[in-house]
Amino acid sequence: MTEFQFCQDVYLNCDRLLAIFPEDDSSVLFDIARYTQKNQSYPLNSAHEKMLSVAVELELIIVNDGQATFSNNFVTVYFLAREICNNQLIPIFENTAQFWEAFEQLCRDTRNQAIKHIAEMVLIVLSRDFSKDICAQVLSIDRDRFWMVYFAITDSLPYINKTLDSLLDMTLYIAQMTKSDMTHGRIYSAISKMCEIQPELGSELFAKLKEQTDQLLISLIPAVLSGISKSTKFEDVYERAFQLIKDENLEIKCQAIFTLSLFDYDDLKRTYLSETINEYNRLVQGTTDSHILSVVAKSYGNLMSKDRTIPNKLVELSHISDSNVQYELSTILFQHSEYKSEPWYKDILIKLSFVEIQYKGIIDNLSYCLHNFVEDEPEFIFTFFEHWVQNRQYYEESSSNIAEVFKFALEELHTTKRWLIEKYITLWFNHNDSVLHTAAADIVNYYGVRESTFQLCKTELDKMDSNDIHFIISKILGYVHWNTMLCALVFSVLQREPVSDVINGNVLWAFNNYIAYNYPGATRDLLKVKIETGSETEIQMAKKILDQIERYFENLRRLPKLKEFYPVESRANEYLKLKARKQDKNIREKSEEGSVLSKLFTKIVLKGGKTSFSKYQGEFSDRTALQEISYSYELPRGEIFDPVGQKLLRYQWRTLRRKEARDETDYS
């Protein structure tokens, strides 16, 4: 939506025209407004010739070939607003509920029209032409209507008539209503614009704010002083703000600090900029108060483009382990991604890898910052990940999972630079730090659930010896639990060149003794594809593993079944049905807990039938045939037969240390 622009001279000319001609005689102006709103010209007649000639002199109307249009949209909006006030809003102004209902509807009706800002002009006309107290009227808006009229109120605020007390009451009311909303800053922008237009009122407001104790009102000080500074003597306003830093009230002190960063320091004001930076530096060196330090950090951010020393000061602040300071630093990085290639920018990001996981605002900022590196410097993202997992108790903090916390950047990498994820999975599984094994597994399992698979990076595998490969396979077996991902990762080891019988033996052992044993279905699916599309080595290995699987299960099928263990058939059937119902209920409840899909639909319990229908706005919908949504997953066989043994195996693989030499393929 275009920004509302108020034209003082044009508004005064409209007032002059209506002062000269009574509204009965000037009704043609409202007719012209309606025609102009429809993008049409109004046909003239001689009855209004005198009034129209004055309107032309005031440059409000353009007459061409016996037809009239307004000279600009502002004039059209004024007369449309004036007519709305006369016919609709003035009669009901004292009934506040009815007034705001009508005004809300006006905002809805006009927001998509070609001619904008009629609602804003209505408030200005009510205030200036009809002497209505809009500020007092705002206090009666209920929350349900507030958001539809909020923008019109803030856009018109600088131009309406108001008293200081009614302005304070209205501002506090709006600030409280919008406290937790992303549009909270609109009221501050409106106050700043008002003080720029009416600096005398701004000075009175500043004097009043210094006496306040409410933090929301005190927080208006920067908006007031920055607005005044644009239309009065800068030196005086700067001195007011600078002296306010000495105030004993901490909140006022902090607002004064922040105010100094909002001033427009052009080339003629370099001395004032230097004085501001020096004061900030002094505050950083002389206080440990986190509130002051966070405000200084935020203020540094506002002056980033003004002083080259500021990045170094931000790096210094990044060593402070305080969430308020960390939040402001993360916000600065998020807002100034143009500096992402600078060393100081990366240094601060790395320092912020220490941030505690419960500070979601900081984490979100970091996630967006990392996303900016995907195209130009994607490897830095993994450098950050390494610091993230190594700077915390990563094993114990399930909420710190990098795949979940930084999925915004990771999803982009998965889409555009999948090879890089595979490279770092390979490197991390081969790392001596077990926390990186956990991090690699978190990424792998995250995408495994989403039916995606990775391979190990061939370039990195080619650099490794058989001991490294053995180490990697062990870690994959120990940490990866998603069947398709487990199969794909271990089998991808066969890409390595030159071909090694020892490494091939490691892969064969891993499949025959663990992977195919636990996940024969997923193993068969992968190997059948490899037989069709794989290299010669992969085809030979796939056939060997498939042959082993078939022989193993053939032997199982030949085993005699002991009748002594057969239960009574009727009892067995009832037990199986009961077990199946319980299992289905548990699966359904757990899947619904984190399911996005289930939240999109209304849950309806059906007692019978093959179709469903609903009632909406008093009418029944068409019948819809019921559809089945199902999902299956291959459960590991070993967890059923020997859960303790399987867990012990994974523990051994996870804790396995790299050895200098190992030629055998025994993983036990």
PDB file of C-alpha atoms in Angstrom, residues 48-270:
ATOM      1  CA  HIS A  48     -21.825  26.642 -10.847  1.00  0.00           C
ATOM      2  CA  GLU A  49     -19.627  28.771 -13.087  1.00  0.00           C
ATOM      3  CA  LYS A  50     -18.555  31.253 -10.370  1.00  0.00           C
ATOM      4  CA  MET A  51     -17.629  28.611  -7.805  1.00  0.00           C
ATOM      5  CA  LEU A  52     -15.787  26.534 -10.381  1.00  0.00           C
ATOM      6  CA  SER A  53     -13.777  29.536 -11.542  1.00  0.00           C
ATOM      7  CA  VAL A  54     -12.573  30.034  -7.941  1.00  0.00           C
ATOM      8  CA  ALA A  55     -11.736  26.318  -7.717  1.00  0.00           C
ATOM      9  CA  VAL A  56      -9.686  26.622 -10.913  1.00  0.00           C
ATOM     10  CA  GLU A  57      -7.829  29.644  -9.482  1.00  0.00           C
ATOM     11  CA  LEU A  58      -7.036  27.608  -6.352  1.00  0.00           C
ATOM     12  CA  GLU A  59      -5.728  24.849  -8.657  1.00  0.00           C
ATOM     13  CA  LEU A  60      -8.215  22.329  -7.303  1.00  0.00           C
ATOM     14  CA  ILE A  61     -10.077  21.641 -10.542  1.00  0.00           C
ATOM     15  CA  ILE A  62      -9.102  21.219 -14.173  1.00  0.00           C
ATOM     16  CA  VAL A  63     -11.750  22.151 -16.771  1.00  0.00           C
ATOM     17  CA  ASN A  64     -11.408  20.772 -20.266  1.00  0.00           C
ATOM     18  CA  ASP A  65     -14.035  20.805 -23.049  1.00  0.00           C
ATOM     19  CA  GLY A  66     -16.907  21.481 -20.670  1.00  0.00           C
ATOM     20  CA  GLN A  67     -15.924  18.716 -18.280  1.00  0.00           C
ATOM     21  CA  ALA A  68     -14.266  18.948 -14.869  1.00  0.00           C
ATOM     22  CA  THR A  69     -11.900  16.714 -12.931  1.00  0.00           C
ATOM     23  CA  PHE A  70      -9.923  17.348  -9.767  1.00  0.00           C
ATOM     24  CA  SER A  71      -6.308  18.326 -10.212  1.00  0.00           C
ATOM     25  CA  ASN A  72      -4.974  15.446  -8.088  1.00  0.00           C
ATOM     26  CA  ASN A  73      -6.065  12.498  -5.979  1.00  0.00           C
ATOM     27  CA  PHE A  74      -5.647  14.415  -2.732  1.00  0.00           C
ATOM     28  CA  VAL A  75      -8.486  16.802  -3.670  1.00  0.00           C
ATOM     29  CA  THR A  76     -10.690  13.870  -4.680  1.00  0.00           C
ATOM     30  CA  VAL A  77     -10.004  12.099  -1.393  1.00  0.00           C
ATOM     31  CA  TYR A  78     -10.752  15.272   0.578  1.00  0.00           C
ATOM     32  CA  PHE A  79     -14.214  15.810  -0.919  1.00  0.00           C
ATOM     33  CA  LEU A  80     -15.089  12.110  -0.735  1.00  0.00           C
ATOM     34  CA  ALA A  81     -14.085  12.134   2.940  1.00  0.00           C
ATOM     35  CA  ARG A  82     -16.017  15.339   3.574  1.00  0.00           C
ATOM     36  CA  GLU A  83     -19.173  13.822   2.120  1.00  0.00           C
ATOM     37  CA  ILE A  84     -18.755  10.627   4.183  1.00  0.00           C
ATOM     38  CA  CYS A  85     -18.398  12.729   7.321  1.00  0.00           C
ATOM     39  CA  ASN A  86     -21.482  14.800   6.544  1.00  0.00           C
ATOM     40  CA  ASN A  87     -23.774  11.952   5.573  1.00  0.00           C
ATOM     41  CA  GLN A  88     -22.590   9.013   7.699  1.00  0.00           C
ATOM     42  CA  LEU A  89     -20.202   9.716  10.575  1.00  0.00           C
ATOM     43  CA  ILE A  90     -21.091  13.091  12.107  1.00  0.00           C
ATOM     44  CA  PRO A  91     -24.647  11.951  13.023  1.00  0.00           C
ATOM     45  CA  ILE A  92     -23.309   8.926  14.910  1.00  0.00           C
ATOM     46  CA  PHE A  93     -20.034  10.296  16.278  1.00  0.00           C
ATOM     47  CA  GLU A  94     -21.220  10.402  19.895  1.00  0.00           C
ATOM     48  CA  ASN A  95     -22.248   6.745  19.760  1.00  0.00           C
ATOM     49  CA  THR A  96     -18.706   5.364  19.833  1.00  0.00           C
ATOM     50  CA  ALA A  97     -19.591   1.713  19.192  1.00  0.00           C
ATOM     51  CA  GLN A  98     -21.704   2.624  16.170  1.00  0.00           C
ATOM     52  CA  PHE A  99     -19.078   5.090  14.931  1.00  0.00           C
ATOM     53  CA  TRP A 100     -16.212   2.562  14.988  1.00  0.00           C
ATOM     54  CA  GLU A 101     -18.407  -0.092  13.399  1.00  0.00           C
ATOM     55  CA  ALA A 102     -19.127   2.287  10.517  1.00  0.00           C
ATOM     56  CA  PHE A 103     -15.489   3.381  10.284  1.00  0.00           C
ATOM     57  CA  GLU A 104     -14.262  -0.225  10.268  1.00  0.00           C
ATOM     58  CA  GLN A 105     -16.608  -0.962   7.387  1.00  0.00           C
ATOM     59  CA  LEU A 106     -15.293   2.127   5.585  1.00  0.00           C
ATOM     60  CA  CYS A 107     -11.730   0.789   5.945  1.00  0.00           C
ATOM     61  CA  ARG A 108     -12.813  -2.572   4.527  1.00  0.00           C
ATOM     62  CA  ASP A 109     -14.730  -1.019   1.624  1.00  0.00           C
ATOM     63  CA  THR A 110     -11.971   1.370   0.545  1.00  0.00           C
ATOM     64  CA  ARG A 111      -8.743  -0.588   1.089  1.00  0.00           C
ATOM     65  CA  ASN A 112      -8.824  -2.175  -2.406  1.00  0.00           C
ATOM     66  CA  GLN A 113     -10.100   0.863  -4.309  1.00  0.00           C
ATOM     67  CA  ALA A 114      -7.956   2.655  -6.878  1.00  0.00           C
ATOM     68  CA  ILE A 115      -8.156   5.892  -4.855  1.00  0.00           C
ATOM     69  CA  LYS A 116      -6.391   5.238  -1.539  1.00  0.00           C
ATOM     70  CA  HIS A 117      -6.373   6.728   1.969  1.00  0.00           C
ATOM     71  CA  ILE A 118     -10.005   7.841   2.192  1.00  0.00           C
ATOM     72  CA  ALA A 119     -10.222   6.503   5.766  1.00  0.00           C
ATOM     73  CA  GLU A 120      -7.175   8.544   6.872  1.00  0.00           C
ATOM     74  CA  MET A 121      -8.640  11.688   5.334  1.00  0.00           C
ATOM     75  CA  VAL A 122     -11.963  11.073   7.098  1.00  0.00           C
ATOM     76  CA  LEU A 123     -10.233  11.216  10.501  1.00  0.00           C
ATOM     77  CA  ILE A 124      -8.362  14.373   9.520  1.00  0.00           C
ATOM     78  CA  VAL A 125     -11.546  16.061   8.295  1.00  0.00           C
ATOM     79  CA  LEU A 126     -13.438  15.084  11.449  1.00  0.00           C
ATOM     80  CA  SER A 127     -10.673  16.582  13.565  1.00  0.00           C
ATOM     81  CA  ARG A 128      -9.842  19.746  11.620  1.00  0.00           C
ATOM     82  CA  ASP A 129     -13.129  20.654   9.930  1.00  0.00           C
ATOM     83  CA  PHE A 130     -15.594  19.413  12.547  1.00  0.00           C
ATOM     84  CA  SER A 131     -13.464  19.830  15.713  1.00  0.00           C
ATOM     85  CA  LYS A 132     -13.914  16.228  16.832  1.00  0.00           C
ATOM     86  CA  ASP A 133     -11.486  14.757  19.384  1.00  0.00           C
ATOM     87  CA  ILE A 134     -10.150  11.719  17.534  1.00  0.00           C
ATOM     88  CA  CYS A 135      -7.611  10.861  20.254  1.00  0.00           C
ATOM     89  CA  ALA A 136     -10.351  10.514  22.861  1.00  0.00           C
ATOM     90  CA  GLN A 137     -12.497   8.568  20.410  1.00  0.00           C
ATOM     91  CA  VAL A 138      -9.682   6.040  19.830  1.00  0.00           C
ATOM     92  CA  LEU A 139      -9.806   5.027  23.510  1.00  0.00           C
ATOM     93  CA  SER A 140     -13.223   3.455  22.938  1.00  0.00           C
ATOM     94  CA  ILE A 141     -12.140   1.003  20.199  1.00  0.00           C
ATOM     95  CA  ASP A 142     -12.485  -2.621  21.208  1.00  0.00           C
ATOM     96  CA  ARG A 143      -9.788  -5.144  20.271  1.00  0.00           C
ATOM     97  CA  ASP A 144     -11.912  -6.853  17.597  1.00  0.00           C
ATOM     98  CA  ARG A 145     -12.143  -3.672  15.535  1.00  0.00           C
ATOM     99  CA  PHE A 146      -8.754  -2.202  16.412  1.00  0.00           C
ATOM    100  CA  TRP A 147      -6.584  -3.941  13.814  1.00  0.00           C
ATOM    101  CA  MET A 148      -8.709  -2.946  10.854  1.00  0.00           C
ATOM    102  CA  VAL A 149      -8.568   0.776  11.750  1.00  0.00           C
ATOM    103  CA  TYR A 150      -5.057   0.864  13.275  1.00  0.00           C
ATOM    104  CA  PHE A 151      -3.183   1.891  10.113  1.00  0.00           C
ATOM    105  CA  ALA A 152      -5.651   4.686   9.328  1.00  0.00           C
ATOM    106  CA  ILE A 153      -5.241   6.076  12.864  1.00  0.00           C
ATOM    107  CA  THR A 154      -1.430   6.092  12.838  1.00  0.00           C
ATOM    108  CA  ASP A 155      -1.222   7.522   9.298  1.00  0.00           C
ATOM    109  CA  SER A 156      -3.562  10.398  10.173  1.00  0.00           C
ATOM    110  CA  LEU A 157      -2.133  11.097  13.659  1.00  0.00           C
ATOM    111  CA  PRO A 158       0.475  13.704  12.593  1.00  0.00           C
ATOM    112  CA  TYR A 159      -2.215  15.847  10.943  1.00  0.00           C
ATOM    113  CA  ILE A 160      -5.170  15.762  13.333  1.00  0.00           C
ATOM    114  CA  ASN A 161      -5.794  18.322  16.098  1.00  0.00           C
ATOM    115  CA  LYS A 162      -5.085  17.043  19.620  1.00  0.00           C
ATOM    116  CA  THR A 163      -4.315  18.097  23.141  1.00  0.00           C
ATOM    117  CA  LEU A 164      -1.218  16.841  24.942  1.00  0.00           C
ATOM    118  CA  ASP A 165      -3.172  14.823  27.497  1.00  0.00           C
ATOM    119  CA  SER A 166      -5.443  13.153  24.949  1.00  0.00           C
ATOM    120  CA  LEU A 167      -2.394  12.383  22.791  1.00  0.00           C
ATOM    121  CA  LEU A 168      -0.611  10.689  25.709  1.00  0.00           C
ATOM    122  CA  ASP A 169      -3.686   8.659  26.632  1.00  0.00           C
ATOM    123  CA  MET A 170      -4.221   7.513  23.046  1.00  0.00           C
ATOM    124  CA  THR A 171      -0.559   6.679  22.459  1.00  0.00           C
ATOM    125  CA  LEU A 172      -0.351   4.596  25.624  1.00  0.00           C
ATOM    126  CA  TYR A 173      -3.559   2.767  24.651  1.00  0.00           C
ATOM    127  CA  ILE A 174      -2.240   1.949  21.167  1.00  0.00           C
ATOM    128  CA  ALA A 175       1.199   0.965  22.499  1.00  0.00           C
ATOM    129  CA  GLN A 176      -0.415  -1.477  24.932  1.00  0.00           C
ATOM    130  CA  MET A 177      -2.660  -2.945  22.224  1.00  0.00           C
ATOM    131  CA  THR A 178       0.266  -3.513  19.830  1.00  0.00           C
ATOM    132  CA  LYS A 179       2.942  -4.406  22.396  1.00  0.00           C
ATOM    133  CA  SER A 180       3.533  -7.946  21.150  1.00  0.00           C
ATOM    134  CA  ASP A 181       2.777  -7.310  17.485  1.00  0.00           C
ATOM    135  CA  MET A 182       5.217  -6.787  14.620  1.00  0.00           C
ATOM    136  CA  THR A 183       3.393  -3.519  13.708  1.00  0.00           C
ATOM    137  CA  HIS A 184       4.238  -2.059  17.121  1.00  0.00           C
ATOM    138  CA  GLY A 185       6.609   0.463  15.518  1.00  0.00           C
ATOM    139  CA  ARG A 186       3.918   2.280  13.537  1.00  0.00           C
ATOM    140  CA  ILE A 187       2.850   4.406  16.500  1.00  0.00           C
ATOM    141  CA  TYR A 188       6.466   5.490  17.036  1.00  0.00           C
ATOM    142  CA  SER A 189       6.841   6.461  13.380  1.00  0.00           C
ATOM    143  CA  ALA A 190       3.614   8.450  13.604  1.00  0.00           C
ATOM    144  CA  ILE A 191       4.800  10.291  16.727  1.00  0.00           C
ATOM    145  CA  SER A 192       8.148  11.079  15.069  1.00  0.00           C
ATOM    146  CA  LYS A 193       6.410  12.477  11.980  1.00  0.00           C
ATOM    147  CA  MET A 194       4.060  14.528  14.163  1.00  0.00           C
ATOM    148  CA  CYS A 195       6.993  16.064  16.060  1.00  0.00           C
ATOM    149  CA  GLU A 196       8.718  16.907  12.782  1.00  0.00           C
ATOM    150  CA  ILE A 197       5.606  18.751  11.579  1.00  0.00           C
ATOM    151  CA  GLN A 198       4.762  20.278  14.974  1.00  0.00           C
ATOM    152  CA  PRO A 199       8.081  20.716  16.824  1.00  0.00           C
ATOM    153  CA  GLU A 200       6.496  22.941  19.498  1.00  0.00           C
ATOM    154  CA  LEU A 201       4.045  20.195  20.400  1.00  0.00           C
ATOM    155  CA  GLY A 202       6.950  17.746  20.273  1.00  0.00           C
ATOM    156  CA  SER A 203       8.907  19.796  22.819  1.00  0.00           C
ATOM    157  CA  GLU A 204       5.910  19.880  25.152  1.00  0.00           C
ATOM    158  CA  LEU A 205       5.508  16.126  24.728  1.00  0.00           C
ATOM    159  CA  PHE A 206       9.214  15.555  25.506  1.00  0.00           C
ATOM    160  CA  ALA A 207       8.945  17.552  28.737  1.00  0.00           C
ATOM    161  CA  LYS A 208       5.909  15.487  29.721  1.00  0.00           C
ATOM    162  CA  LEU A 209       7.564  12.157  28.908  1.00  0.00           C
ATOM    163  CA  LYS A 210      10.536  12.872  31.184  1.00  0.00           C
ATOM    164  CA  GLU A 211       8.113  12.922  34.108  1.00  0.00           C
ATOM    165  CA  GLN A 212       6.541   9.553  33.274  1.00  0.00           C
ATOM    166  CA  THR A 213       7.171   6.216  34.977  1.00  0.00           C
ATOM    167  CA  ASP A 214       5.405   3.994  32.442  1.00  0.00           C
ATOM    168  CA  GLN A 215       8.039   2.306  30.248  1.00  0.00           C
ATOM    169  CA  LEU A 216       5.854   2.385  27.149  1.00  0.00           C
ATOM    170  CA  LEU A 217       5.514   6.163  27.364  1.00  0.00           C
ATOM    171  CA  ILE A 218       9.206   6.649  28.155  1.00  0.00           C
ATOM    172  CA  SER A 219      10.019   4.590  25.055  1.00  0.00           C
ATOM    173  CA  LEU A 220       8.503   7.415  22.951  1.00  0.00           C
ATOM    174  CA  ILE A 221      11.438   9.728  23.750  1.00  0.00           C
ATOM    175  CA  PRO A 222      13.623   8.620  20.788  1.00  0.00           C
ATOM    176  CA  ALA A 223      10.745   9.079  18.339  1.00  0.00           C
ATOM    177  CA  VAL A 224       9.973  12.542  19.742  1.00  0.00           C
ATOM    178  CA  LEU A 225      13.540  13.866  19.724  1.00  0.00           C
ATOM    179  CA  SER A 226      14.444  12.383  16.329  1.00  0.00           C
ATOM    180  CA  GLY A 227      11.322  14.000  14.862  1.00  0.00           C
ATOM    181  CA  ILE A 228      12.047  17.400  16.402  1.00  0.00           C
ATOM    182  CA  SER A 229      15.671  17.279  15.175  1.00  0.00           C
ATOM    183  CA  LYS A 230      14.507  17.299  11.549  1.00  0.00           C
ATOM    184  CA  SER A 231      12.763  20.675  11.774  1.00  0.00           C
ATOM    185  CA  THR A 232      14.537  22.652  14.524  1.00  0.00           C
ATOM    186  CA  LYS A 233      18.100  23.514  15.488  1.00  0.00           C
ATOM    187  CA  PHE A 234      19.983  20.220  15.631  1.00  0.00           C
ATOM    188  CA  GLU A 235      22.512  21.317  18.229  1.00  0.00           C
ATOM    189  CA  ASP A 236      19.816  22.027  20.809  1.00  0.00           C
ATOM    190  CA  VAL A 237      18.039  18.709  20.303  1.00  0.00           C
ATOM    191  CA  TYR A 238      21.324  16.784  20.407  1.00  0.00           C
ATOM    192  CA  GLU A 239      22.258  18.428  23.703  1.00  0.00           C
ATOM    193  CA  ARG A 240      18.890  17.519  25.195  1.00  0.00           C
ATOM    194  CA  ALA A 241      19.416  13.864  24.325  1.00  0.00           C
ATOM    195  CA  PHE A 242      23.063  13.813  25.439  1.00  0.00           C
ATOM    196  CA  GLN A 243      22.317  15.332  28.826  1.00  0.00           C
ATOM    197  CA  LEU A 244      19.492  12.839  29.337  1.00  0.00           C
ATOM    198  CA  ILE A 245      22.071  10.016  29.470  1.00  0.00           C
ATOM    199  CA  LYS A 246      22.950  11.267  32.955  1.00  0.00           C
ATOM    200  CA  ASP A 247      19.379  10.737  34.196  1.00  0.00           C
ATOM    201  CA  GLU A 248      19.046   8.501  37.245  1.00  0.00           C
ATOM    202  CA  ASN A 249      16.076   6.651  35.764  1.00  0.00           C
ATOM    203  CA  LEU A 250      17.602   3.635  33.956  1.00  0.00           C
ATOM    204  CA  GLU A 251      14.828   3.463  31.366  1.00  0.00           C
ATOM    205  CA  ILE A 252      15.171   7.158  30.477  1.00  0.00           C
ATOM    206  CA  LYS A 253      18.952   6.765  30.338  1.00  0.00           C
ATOM    207  CA  CYS A 254      18.657   3.865  27.899  1.00  0.00           C
ATOM    208  CA  GLN A 255      16.170   5.718  25.689  1.00  0.00           C
ATOM    209  CA  ALA A 256      18.558   8.688  25.576  1.00  0.00           C
ATOM    210  CA  ILE A 257      21.397   6.386  24.490  1.00  0.00           C
ATOM    211  CA  PHE A 258      19.251   4.982  21.723  1.00  0.00           C
ATOM    212  CA  THR A 259      18.053   8.454  20.648  1.00  0.00           C
ATOM    213  CA  LEU A 260      21.598   9.519  19.752  1.00  0.00           C
ATOM    214  CA  SER A 261      21.734   6.721  17.154  1.00  0.00           C
ATOM    215  CA  LEU A 262      18.589   7.952  15.356  1.00  0.00           C
ATOM    216  CA  PHE A 263      19.852  11.409  14.426  1.00  0.00           C
ATOM    217  CA  ASP A 264      20.795  12.182  10.832  1.00  0.00           C
ATOM    218  CA  TYR A 265      24.557  12.700  10.999  1.00  0.00           C
ATOM    219  CA  ASP A 266      25.417  14.267   7.661  1.00  0.00           C
ATOM    220  CA  ASP A 267      28.896  15.523   6.758  1.00  0.00           C
ATOM    221  CA  LEU A 268      28.318  18.769   8.656  1.00  0.00           C
ATOM    222  CA  LYS A 269      27.632  16.872  11.879  1.00  0.00           C
ATOM    223  CA  ARG A 270      30.680  14.589  12.010  1.00  0.00           C
TER     224      ARG A 270
END
